[in-house]
Coordinates of C-alpha atoms and ligand atoms in Angstrom, one line a residue:
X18 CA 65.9 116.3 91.9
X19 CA 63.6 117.8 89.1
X20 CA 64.8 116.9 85.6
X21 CA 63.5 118.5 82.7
X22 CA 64.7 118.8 78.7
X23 CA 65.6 122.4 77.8
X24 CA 65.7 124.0 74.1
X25 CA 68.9 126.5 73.7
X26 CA 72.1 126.8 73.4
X27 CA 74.6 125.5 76.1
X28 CA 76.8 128.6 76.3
X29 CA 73.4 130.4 77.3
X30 CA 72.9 128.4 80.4
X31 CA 72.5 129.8 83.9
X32 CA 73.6 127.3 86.7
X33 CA 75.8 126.1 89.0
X34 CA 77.9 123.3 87.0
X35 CA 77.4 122.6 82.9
X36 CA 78.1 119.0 82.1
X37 CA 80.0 118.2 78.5
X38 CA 81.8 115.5 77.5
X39 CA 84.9 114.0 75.6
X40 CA 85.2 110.6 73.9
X41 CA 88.9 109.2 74.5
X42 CA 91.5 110.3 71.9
X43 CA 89.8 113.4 70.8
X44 CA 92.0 116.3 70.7
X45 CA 89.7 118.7 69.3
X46 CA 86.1 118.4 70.8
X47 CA 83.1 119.6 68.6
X48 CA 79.5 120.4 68.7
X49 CA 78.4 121.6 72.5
X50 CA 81.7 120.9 73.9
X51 CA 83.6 122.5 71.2
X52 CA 81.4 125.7 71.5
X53 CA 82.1 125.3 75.7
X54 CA 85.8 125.5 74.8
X55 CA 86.0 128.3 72.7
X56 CA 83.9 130.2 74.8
X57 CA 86.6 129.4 77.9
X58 CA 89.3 130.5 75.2
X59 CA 90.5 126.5 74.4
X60 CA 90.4 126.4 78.1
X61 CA 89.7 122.8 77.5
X62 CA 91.9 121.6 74.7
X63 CA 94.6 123.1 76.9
X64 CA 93.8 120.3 79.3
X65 CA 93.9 117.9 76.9
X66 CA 97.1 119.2 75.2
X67 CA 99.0 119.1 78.9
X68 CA 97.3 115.1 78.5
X69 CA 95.5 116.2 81.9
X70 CA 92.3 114.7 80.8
X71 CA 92.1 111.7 78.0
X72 CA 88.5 111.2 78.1
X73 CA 88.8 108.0 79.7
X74 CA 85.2 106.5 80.7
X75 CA 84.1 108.6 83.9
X76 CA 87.2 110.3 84.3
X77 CA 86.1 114.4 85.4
X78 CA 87.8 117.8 84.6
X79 CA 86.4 120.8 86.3
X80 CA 87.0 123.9 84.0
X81 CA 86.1 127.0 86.1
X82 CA 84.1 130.2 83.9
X83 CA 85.8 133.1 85.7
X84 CA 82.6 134.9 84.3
X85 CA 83.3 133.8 80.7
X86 CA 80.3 131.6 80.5
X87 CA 77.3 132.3 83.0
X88 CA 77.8 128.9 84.7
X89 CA 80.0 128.3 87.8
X90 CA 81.7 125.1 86.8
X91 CA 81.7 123.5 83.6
X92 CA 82.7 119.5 83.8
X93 CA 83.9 117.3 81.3
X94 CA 83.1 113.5 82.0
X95 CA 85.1 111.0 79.5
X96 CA 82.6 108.8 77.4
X97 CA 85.5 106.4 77.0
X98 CA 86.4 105.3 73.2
X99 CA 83.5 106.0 70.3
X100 CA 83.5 102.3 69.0
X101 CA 82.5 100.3 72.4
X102 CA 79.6 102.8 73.1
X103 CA 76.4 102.6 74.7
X104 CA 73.7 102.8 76.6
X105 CA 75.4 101.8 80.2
X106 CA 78.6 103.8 79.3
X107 CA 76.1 106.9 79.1
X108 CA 74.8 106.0 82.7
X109 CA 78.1 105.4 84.3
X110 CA 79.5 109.1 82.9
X111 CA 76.3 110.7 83.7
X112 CA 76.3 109.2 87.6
X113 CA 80.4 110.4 87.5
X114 CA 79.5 113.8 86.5
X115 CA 76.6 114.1 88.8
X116 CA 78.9 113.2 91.8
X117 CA 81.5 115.5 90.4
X118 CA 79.1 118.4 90.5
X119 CA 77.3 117.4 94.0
X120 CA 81.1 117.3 95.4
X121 CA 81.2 120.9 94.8
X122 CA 77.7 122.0 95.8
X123 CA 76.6 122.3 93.0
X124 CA 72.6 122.8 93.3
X125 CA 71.6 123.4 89.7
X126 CA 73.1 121.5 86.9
X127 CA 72.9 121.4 82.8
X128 CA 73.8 118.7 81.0
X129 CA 74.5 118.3 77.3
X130 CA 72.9 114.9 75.3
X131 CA 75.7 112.3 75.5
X132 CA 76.6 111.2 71.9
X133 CA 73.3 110.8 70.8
X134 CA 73.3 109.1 67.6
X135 CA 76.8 107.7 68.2
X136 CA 76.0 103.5 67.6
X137 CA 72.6 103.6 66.5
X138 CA 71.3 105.3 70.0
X139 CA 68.5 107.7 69.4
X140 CA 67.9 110.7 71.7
X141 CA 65.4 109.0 73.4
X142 CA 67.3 106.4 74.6
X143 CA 70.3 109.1 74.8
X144 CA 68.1 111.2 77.4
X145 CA 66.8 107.9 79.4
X146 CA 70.5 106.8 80.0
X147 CA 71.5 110.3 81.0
X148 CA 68.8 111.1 83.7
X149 CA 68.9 107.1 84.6
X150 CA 72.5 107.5 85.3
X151 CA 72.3 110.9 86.9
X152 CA 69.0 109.6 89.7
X153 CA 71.4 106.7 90.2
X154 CA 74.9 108.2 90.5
X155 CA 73.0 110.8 92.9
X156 CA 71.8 108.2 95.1
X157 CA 72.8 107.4 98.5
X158 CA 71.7 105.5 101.8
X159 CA 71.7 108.1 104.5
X160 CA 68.3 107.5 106.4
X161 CA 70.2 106.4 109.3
X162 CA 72.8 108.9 109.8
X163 CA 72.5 111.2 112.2
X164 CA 75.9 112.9 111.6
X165 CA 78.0 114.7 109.2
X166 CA 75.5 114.0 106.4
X167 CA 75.6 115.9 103.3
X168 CA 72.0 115.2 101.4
X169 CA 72.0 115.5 98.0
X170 CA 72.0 119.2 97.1
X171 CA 71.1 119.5 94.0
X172 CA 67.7 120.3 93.0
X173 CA 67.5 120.9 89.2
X174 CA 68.9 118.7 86.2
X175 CA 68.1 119.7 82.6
X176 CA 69.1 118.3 79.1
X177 CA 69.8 121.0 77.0
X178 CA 69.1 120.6 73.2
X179 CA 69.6 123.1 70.6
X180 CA 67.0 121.5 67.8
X181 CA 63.4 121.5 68.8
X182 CA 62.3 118.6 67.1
X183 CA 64.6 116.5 69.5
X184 CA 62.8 117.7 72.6
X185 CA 59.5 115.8 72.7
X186 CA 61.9 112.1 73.0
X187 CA 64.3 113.8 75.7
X188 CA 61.0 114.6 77.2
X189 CA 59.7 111.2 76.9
X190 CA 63.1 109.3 77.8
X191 CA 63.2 111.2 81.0
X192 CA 59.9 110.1 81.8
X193 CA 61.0 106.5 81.5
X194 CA 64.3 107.1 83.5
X195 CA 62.1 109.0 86.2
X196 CA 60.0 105.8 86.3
X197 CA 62.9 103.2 86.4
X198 CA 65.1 105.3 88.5
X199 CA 62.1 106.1 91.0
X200 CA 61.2 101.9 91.2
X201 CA 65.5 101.1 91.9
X202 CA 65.5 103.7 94.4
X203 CA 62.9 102.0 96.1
X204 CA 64.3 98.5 95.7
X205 CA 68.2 100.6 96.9
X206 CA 66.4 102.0 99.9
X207 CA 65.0 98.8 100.8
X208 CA 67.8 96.0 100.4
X209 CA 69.8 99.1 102.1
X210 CA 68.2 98.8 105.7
X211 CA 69.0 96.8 108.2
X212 CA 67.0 93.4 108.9
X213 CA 65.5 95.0 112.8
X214 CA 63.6 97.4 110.2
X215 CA 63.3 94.9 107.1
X216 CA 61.6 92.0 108.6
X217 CA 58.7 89.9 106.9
X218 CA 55.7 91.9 108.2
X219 CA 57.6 95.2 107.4
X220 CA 57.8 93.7 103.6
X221 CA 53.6 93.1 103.9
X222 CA 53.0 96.5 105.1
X223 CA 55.2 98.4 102.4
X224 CA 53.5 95.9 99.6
X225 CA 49.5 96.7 101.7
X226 CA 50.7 100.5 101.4
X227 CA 51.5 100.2 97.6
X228 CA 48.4 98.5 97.3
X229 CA 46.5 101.5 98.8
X230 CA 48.5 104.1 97.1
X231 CA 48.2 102.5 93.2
X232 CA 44.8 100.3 93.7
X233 CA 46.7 97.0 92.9
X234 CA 45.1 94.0 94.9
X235 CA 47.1 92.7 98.0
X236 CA 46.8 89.8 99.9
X237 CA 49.3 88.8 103.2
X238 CA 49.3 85.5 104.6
X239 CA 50.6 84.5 108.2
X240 CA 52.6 81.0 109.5
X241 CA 49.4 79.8 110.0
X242 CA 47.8 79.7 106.6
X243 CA 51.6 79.0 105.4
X244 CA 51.5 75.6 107.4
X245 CA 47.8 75.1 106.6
X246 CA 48.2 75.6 102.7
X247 CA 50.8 73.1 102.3
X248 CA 53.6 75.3 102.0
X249 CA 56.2 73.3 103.9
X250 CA 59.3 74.8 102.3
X251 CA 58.9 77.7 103.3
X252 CA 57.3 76.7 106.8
X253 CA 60.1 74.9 107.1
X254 CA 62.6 77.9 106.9
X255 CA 60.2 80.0 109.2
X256 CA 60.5 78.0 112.1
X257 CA 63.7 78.7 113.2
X258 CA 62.8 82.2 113.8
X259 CA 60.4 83.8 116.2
X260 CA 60.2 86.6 113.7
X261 CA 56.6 86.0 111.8
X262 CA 57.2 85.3 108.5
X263 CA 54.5 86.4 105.3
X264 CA 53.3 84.6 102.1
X265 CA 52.5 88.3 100.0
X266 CA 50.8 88.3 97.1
X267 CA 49.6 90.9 94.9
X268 CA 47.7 91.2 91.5
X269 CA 47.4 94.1 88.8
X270 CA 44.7 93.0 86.7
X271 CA 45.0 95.2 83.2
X272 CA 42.0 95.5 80.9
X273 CA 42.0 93.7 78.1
X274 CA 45.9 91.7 78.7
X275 CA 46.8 89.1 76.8
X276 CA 49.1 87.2 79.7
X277 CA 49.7 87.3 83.1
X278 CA 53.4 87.1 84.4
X279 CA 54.2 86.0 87.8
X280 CA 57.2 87.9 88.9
X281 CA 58.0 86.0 92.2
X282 CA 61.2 87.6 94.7
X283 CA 63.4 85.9 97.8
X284 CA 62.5 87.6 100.5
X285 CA 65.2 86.3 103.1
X286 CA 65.5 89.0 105.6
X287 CA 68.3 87.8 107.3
X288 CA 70.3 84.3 106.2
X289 CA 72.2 83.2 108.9
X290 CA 72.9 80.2 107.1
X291 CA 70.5 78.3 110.0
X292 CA 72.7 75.3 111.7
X293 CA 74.4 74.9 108.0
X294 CA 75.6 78.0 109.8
X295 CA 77.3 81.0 108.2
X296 CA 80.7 82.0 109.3
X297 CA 81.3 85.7 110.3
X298 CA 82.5 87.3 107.3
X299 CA 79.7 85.7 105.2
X300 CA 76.9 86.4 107.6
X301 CA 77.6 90.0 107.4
X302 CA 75.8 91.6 104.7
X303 CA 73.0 89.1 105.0
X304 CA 70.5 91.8 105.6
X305 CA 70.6 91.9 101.7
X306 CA 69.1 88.4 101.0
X307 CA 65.6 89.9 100.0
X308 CA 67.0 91.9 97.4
X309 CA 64.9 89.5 94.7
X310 CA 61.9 90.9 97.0
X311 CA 62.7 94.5 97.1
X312 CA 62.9 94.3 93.0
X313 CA 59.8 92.6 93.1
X314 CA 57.5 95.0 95.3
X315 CA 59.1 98.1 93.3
X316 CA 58.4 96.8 90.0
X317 CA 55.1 95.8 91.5
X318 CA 54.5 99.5 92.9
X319 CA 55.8 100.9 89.0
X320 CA 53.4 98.6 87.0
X321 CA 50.7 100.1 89.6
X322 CA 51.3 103.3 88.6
X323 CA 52.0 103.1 84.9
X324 CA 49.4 100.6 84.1
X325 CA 50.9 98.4 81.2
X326 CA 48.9 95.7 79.1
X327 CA 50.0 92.9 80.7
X328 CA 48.3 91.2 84.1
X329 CA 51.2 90.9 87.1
X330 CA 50.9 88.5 89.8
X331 CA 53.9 89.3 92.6
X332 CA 54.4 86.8 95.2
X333 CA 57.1 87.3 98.0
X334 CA 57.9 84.4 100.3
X335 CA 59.6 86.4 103.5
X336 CA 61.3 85.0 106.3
X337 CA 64.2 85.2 108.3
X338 CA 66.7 82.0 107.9
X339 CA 67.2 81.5 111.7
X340 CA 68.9 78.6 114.3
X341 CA 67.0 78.5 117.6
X342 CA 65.5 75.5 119.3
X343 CA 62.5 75.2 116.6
X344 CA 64.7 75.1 113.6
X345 CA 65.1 72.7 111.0
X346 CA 68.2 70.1 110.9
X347 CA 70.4 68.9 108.6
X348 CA 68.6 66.3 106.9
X349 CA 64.8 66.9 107.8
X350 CA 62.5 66.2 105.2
X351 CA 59.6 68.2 104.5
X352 CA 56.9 68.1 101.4
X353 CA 56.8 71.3 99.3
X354 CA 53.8 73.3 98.1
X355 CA 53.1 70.8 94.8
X356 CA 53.8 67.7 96.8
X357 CA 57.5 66.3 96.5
X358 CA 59.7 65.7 99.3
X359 CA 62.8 67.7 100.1
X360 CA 65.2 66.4 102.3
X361 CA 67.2 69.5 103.7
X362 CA 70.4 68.4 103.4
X363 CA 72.0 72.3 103.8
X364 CA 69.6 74.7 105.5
X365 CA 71.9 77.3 104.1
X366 CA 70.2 76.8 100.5
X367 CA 67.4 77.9 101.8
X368 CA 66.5 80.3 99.3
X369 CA 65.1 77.6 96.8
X370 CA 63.0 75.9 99.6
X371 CA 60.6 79.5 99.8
X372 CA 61.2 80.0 95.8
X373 CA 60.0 76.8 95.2
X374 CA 56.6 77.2 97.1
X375 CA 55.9 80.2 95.7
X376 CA 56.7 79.0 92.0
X377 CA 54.5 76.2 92.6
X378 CA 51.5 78.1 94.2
X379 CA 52.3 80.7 90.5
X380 CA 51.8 77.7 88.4
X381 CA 48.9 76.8 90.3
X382 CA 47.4 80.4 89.7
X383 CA 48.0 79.4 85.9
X384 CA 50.3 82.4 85.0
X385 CA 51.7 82.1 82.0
X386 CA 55.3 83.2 82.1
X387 CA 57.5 83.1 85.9
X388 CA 60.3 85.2 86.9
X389 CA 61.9 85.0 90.1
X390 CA 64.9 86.9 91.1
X391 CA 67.0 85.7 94.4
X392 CA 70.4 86.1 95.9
X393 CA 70.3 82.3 95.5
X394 CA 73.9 81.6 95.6
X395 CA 77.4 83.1 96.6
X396 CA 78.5 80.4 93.2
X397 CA 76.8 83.4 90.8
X398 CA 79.2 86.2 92.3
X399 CA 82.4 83.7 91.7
X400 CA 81.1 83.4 88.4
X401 CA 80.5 86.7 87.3
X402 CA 81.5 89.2 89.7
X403 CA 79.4 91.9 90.8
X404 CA 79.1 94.0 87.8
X405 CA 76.4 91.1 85.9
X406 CA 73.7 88.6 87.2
X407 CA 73.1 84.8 85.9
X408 CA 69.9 84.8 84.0
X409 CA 68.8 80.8 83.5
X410 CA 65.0 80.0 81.5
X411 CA 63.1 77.0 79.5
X412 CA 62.2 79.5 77.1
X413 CA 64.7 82.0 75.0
X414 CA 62.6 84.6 74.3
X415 CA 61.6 85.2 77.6
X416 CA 65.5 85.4 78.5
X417 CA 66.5 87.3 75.8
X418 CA 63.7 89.9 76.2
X419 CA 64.8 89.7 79.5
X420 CA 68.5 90.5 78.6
X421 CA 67.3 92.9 76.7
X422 CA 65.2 95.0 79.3
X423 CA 68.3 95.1 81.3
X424 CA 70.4 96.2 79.0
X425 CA 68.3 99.4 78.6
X426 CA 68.7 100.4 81.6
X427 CA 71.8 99.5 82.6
X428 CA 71.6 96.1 83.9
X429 CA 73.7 93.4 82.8
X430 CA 72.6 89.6 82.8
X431 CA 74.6 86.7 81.7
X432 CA 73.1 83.6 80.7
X433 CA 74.1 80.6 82.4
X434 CA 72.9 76.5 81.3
X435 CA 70.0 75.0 83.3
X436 CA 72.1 71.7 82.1
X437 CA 70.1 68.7 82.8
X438 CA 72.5 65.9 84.0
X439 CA 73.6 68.0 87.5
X440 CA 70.0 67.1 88.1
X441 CA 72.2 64.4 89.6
X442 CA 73.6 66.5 92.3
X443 CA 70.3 67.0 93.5
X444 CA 68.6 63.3 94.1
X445 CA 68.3 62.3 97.8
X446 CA 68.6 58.8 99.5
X447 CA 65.1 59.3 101.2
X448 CA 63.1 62.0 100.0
X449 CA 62.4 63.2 96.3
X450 CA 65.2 65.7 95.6
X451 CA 67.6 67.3 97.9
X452 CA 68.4 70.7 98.4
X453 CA 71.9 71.6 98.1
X454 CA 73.9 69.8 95.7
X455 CA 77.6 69.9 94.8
X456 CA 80.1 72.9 95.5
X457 CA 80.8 72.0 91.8
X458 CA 77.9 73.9 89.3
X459 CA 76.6 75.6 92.2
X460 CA 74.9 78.0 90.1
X461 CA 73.3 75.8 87.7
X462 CA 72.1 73.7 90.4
X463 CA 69.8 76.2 92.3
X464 CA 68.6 76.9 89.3
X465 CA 67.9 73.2 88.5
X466 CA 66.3 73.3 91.7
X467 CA 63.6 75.4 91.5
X468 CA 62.9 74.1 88.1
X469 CA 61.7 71.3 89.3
X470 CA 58.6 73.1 90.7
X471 CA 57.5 75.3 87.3
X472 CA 56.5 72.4 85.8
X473 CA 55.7 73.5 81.4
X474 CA 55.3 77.3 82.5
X475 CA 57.7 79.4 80.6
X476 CA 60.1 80.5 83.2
X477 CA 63.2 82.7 84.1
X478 CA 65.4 83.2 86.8
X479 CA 67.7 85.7 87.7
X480 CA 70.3 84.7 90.2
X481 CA 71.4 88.2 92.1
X482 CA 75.4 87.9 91.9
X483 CA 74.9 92.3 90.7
X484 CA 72.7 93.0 94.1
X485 CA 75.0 94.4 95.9
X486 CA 78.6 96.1 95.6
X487 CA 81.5 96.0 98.1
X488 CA 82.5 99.0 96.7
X489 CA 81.4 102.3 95.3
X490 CA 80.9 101.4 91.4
X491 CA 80.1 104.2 88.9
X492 CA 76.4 103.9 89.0
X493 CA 75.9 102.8 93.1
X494 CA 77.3 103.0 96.3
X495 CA 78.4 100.5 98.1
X496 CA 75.4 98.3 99.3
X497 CA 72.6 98.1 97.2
X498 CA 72.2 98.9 93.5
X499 CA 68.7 97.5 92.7
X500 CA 69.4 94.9 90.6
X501 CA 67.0 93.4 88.9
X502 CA 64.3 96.0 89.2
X503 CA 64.9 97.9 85.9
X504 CA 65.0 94.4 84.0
X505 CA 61.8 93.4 85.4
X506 CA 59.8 96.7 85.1
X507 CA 61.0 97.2 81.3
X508 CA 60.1 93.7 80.5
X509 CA 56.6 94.2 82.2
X510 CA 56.1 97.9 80.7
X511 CA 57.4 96.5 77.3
X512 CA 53.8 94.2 77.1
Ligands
BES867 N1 71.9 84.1 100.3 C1 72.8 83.1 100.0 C2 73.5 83.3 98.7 C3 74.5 84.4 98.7 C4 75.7 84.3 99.4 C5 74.3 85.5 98.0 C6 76.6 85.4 99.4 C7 75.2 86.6 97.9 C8 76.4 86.5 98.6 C9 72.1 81.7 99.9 O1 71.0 81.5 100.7 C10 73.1 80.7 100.3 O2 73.6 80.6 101.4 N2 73.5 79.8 99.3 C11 74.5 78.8 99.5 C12 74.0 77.6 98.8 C13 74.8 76.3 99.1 C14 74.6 75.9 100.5 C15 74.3 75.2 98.1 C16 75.8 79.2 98.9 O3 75.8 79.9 97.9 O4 76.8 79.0 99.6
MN868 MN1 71.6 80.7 102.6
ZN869 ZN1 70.0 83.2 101.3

């Protein structure tokens, strides 16, 4: 989909569906979608008069031209109510509208600026929301389809803006939406396939490949140099499966950076649970538990591309969580990257053994800021649902310029107390620390957790309760929606 910024006049536009809006409770709609109205003689405020279309957030009228306007279609999307908006409401009525439109085969598409200017949001930010939300409300999983698929069929979007001056910052927030949309399409596609395709080595070769294409350094590590380095956690996990498992690590070196952030992602290819085994139901979607990774190699692959001031170390510890004659038991011990002793008392919290290997070997590098992001725990998704991740840190600028970066694109993080006396839950009879501690604080105590291994190095964590949906949302299908990935690349582009 090629989306451009167009000066002129909506009523002059020559496609196949025009895109204006309504905010909930307006009767009378002005500016572009007032001048869209008239020119259907009220064809609109007649739809609102008969109360067939309130403006509700995402809510769709289609308004056919009958040759009044030289568009095929015109659709109004809802904004929802003036007071509560922003920049995620813009994304979730531009993905609406863009399904609207592709459910009518539509293949060329105009779009007025959503509300630019309404609560402080300048058209920059106006235009990144709106092609944001469009490449993800236009995305779907169809690789593996043979059948009755119906690829996305439209091929041009374009803002249209009457006032010239506007058109540089629509021009430059559509480059930013084209980058973040571009990195979570990658990070979509990825947590998307299935774990025969998504195994540890397939992880290497997509992170040696983005290494080629942007010039990034890339090094992959087998089960050998795992077990010979001292990273037991995460050797530990691997030998339950016969599927090899990789230590990736990659480096963007900028010139002249001031700090060098370790972004670090679970890359679980398939959690069974190992013999703290999974039942059915939960099992099923496991194919998802190196989501943290997928965010992780496509912010990795963006930073490669765009170049920011800031030095990037990624590291992706990738297994598959496995039973089988080799694997780990209940209550093995095994010494971790920096030394300590876990005893495995759940093999099913085996996220936090890799993460803590790899956030040990980071502050071993001498980074000086760590973020991980992991499906860690099914607690997070009790917590807060699908629609947010938890976002724990030692430092609260890091997590509030992490909150931040979300929030500009979209992706919602709640903060959640790395409270020091559950450390509790996690001392052990005969090692150092345990791994799984009570049902109780489940959350906070993965978090805890890997903690334990950053040592002083400002760090962040993003548990991955918003990586998938069971559902079609407004901005995703159901499956994937790349959590995670816009966060990290804004922080990292914002350096
Ligand atoms: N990958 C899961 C967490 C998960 C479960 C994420 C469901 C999304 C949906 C993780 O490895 C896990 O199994 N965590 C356990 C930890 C427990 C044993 C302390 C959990 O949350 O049950
Ligand atoms: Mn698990
Ligand atoms: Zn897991």
């Amino acid at each position: 989909m090629n989306i451009s910024a167009i000066q002129g006049s909506l009523t002059d536009q020559v496609c196949d569906a025009l895109i204006v809006n309504l905010f909930e409770g307006v009767t009378q709609p002005g500016g572009g979608t007032g001048a869209v109205d008239r020119a259907l003689d009220g064809a609109i405020t007649g739809m609102i008069k008969d109360e067939e279309f309130e403006g509700h957030l995402g809510d769709t009228l289609v308004v056919p031209t009958c040759g009044k306007l030289p568009v095929r279609k015109v659709v109004v999307v809802g904004l929802g109510k003036r007071e509560d908006f922003d920049i995620r409401k813009i994304m979730r009525a531009s993905a609406k509208a863009i399904r609207k439109c592709r459910d009518f085969k539509a293949t060329t598409v105009c779009s007025i600026l959503h509300g630019a200017g309404i609560g402080g949001i300048d058209p920059r930010d106006c235009a990144k929301a709106v092609a944001l939300g469009t490449i993800l409300g236009a995305y779907e999983y169809i690789r593996l389809k043979t059948e009755n698929v119906k690829p996305n069929p439209i091929s041009a979007f374009n803002i249209v803006e009457m006032s010239g001056e506007k058109l540089d910052s629509i021009s430059c927030g559509i480059h930013s939406a084209q980058v973040l949309g571009d990195a979570i399409t990658f990070t979509r596609d990825m947590a998307n396939e299935p774990s025969n395709v998504v195994t540890p080595s397939y992880l290497a070769e997509r992170a040696e490949e983005i290494a080629r294409e942007t010039g990034v350094e890339c090094a992959v590590r087998d089960r050998a140099w795992i077990e010979q380095n001292g990273m037991g956690l995460l050797a530990a996990v691997a030998r339950g499966s016969v599927v090899e498992p990789r230590f990736i690590e990659m480096r963007y070196t900028a010139t002249g950076a001031k700090k060098t952030v370790a972004i670090v992602g679970k890359g679980i290819t398939f959690d069974t649970g190992g013999y703290s085994l999974k039942s059915t139901d939960y099992m099923y979607g496991m194919k998802d538990d190196m989501s943290g990774a997928a965010a992780v190699l496509a912010a990795m692959r963006a930073v490669g591309r765009e170049k920011p001031n800031v030095n990037v170390v990624a590291l992706i510890p990738a297994t598959e969580n496995m039973i089988g004659p080799t694997a780990i038991h209940p209550g093995d011990v095994f010494k971790s990257y920096d030394g300590k002793t876990v005893e495995v008392n759940n093999t099913d919290a085996e996220g936090r053994l890799i993460l803590s290997d790899a956030v040990a070997y980071a502050r071993k590098l001498g980074v000086d800021e760590i973020i991980d992001a992991a499906t860690l725990t099914g607690a997070c998704g009790i917590a807060l649902g699908r629609d947010m991740s938890g976002i724990f840190g030692t430092r609260d600028d890091l997590v509030e310029n992490l909150i931040k970066a979300g929030k500009e694109c979209g992706e919602l993080m709640w903060r959640l107390p790395l409270y020091e006396d559950y450390r509790e839950f996690l001392k052990s009879d005969v090692a150092d620390l345990k791994n799984a501690g009570s049902r109780e604080g489940a959350v906070i105590n993965g978090a805890l957790f890997i903690g334990s291994f950053v040592g002083d190095i400002p760090w962040a964590h993003i548990d991955l309760s918003s990586a998938t949906v069971d559902n079609d949302t407004d901005l995703a299908k159901k499956g994937s929606t790349g959590a995670a990935t816009g966060t990290i690349l804004g922080y990292l582009l914002s350096q």
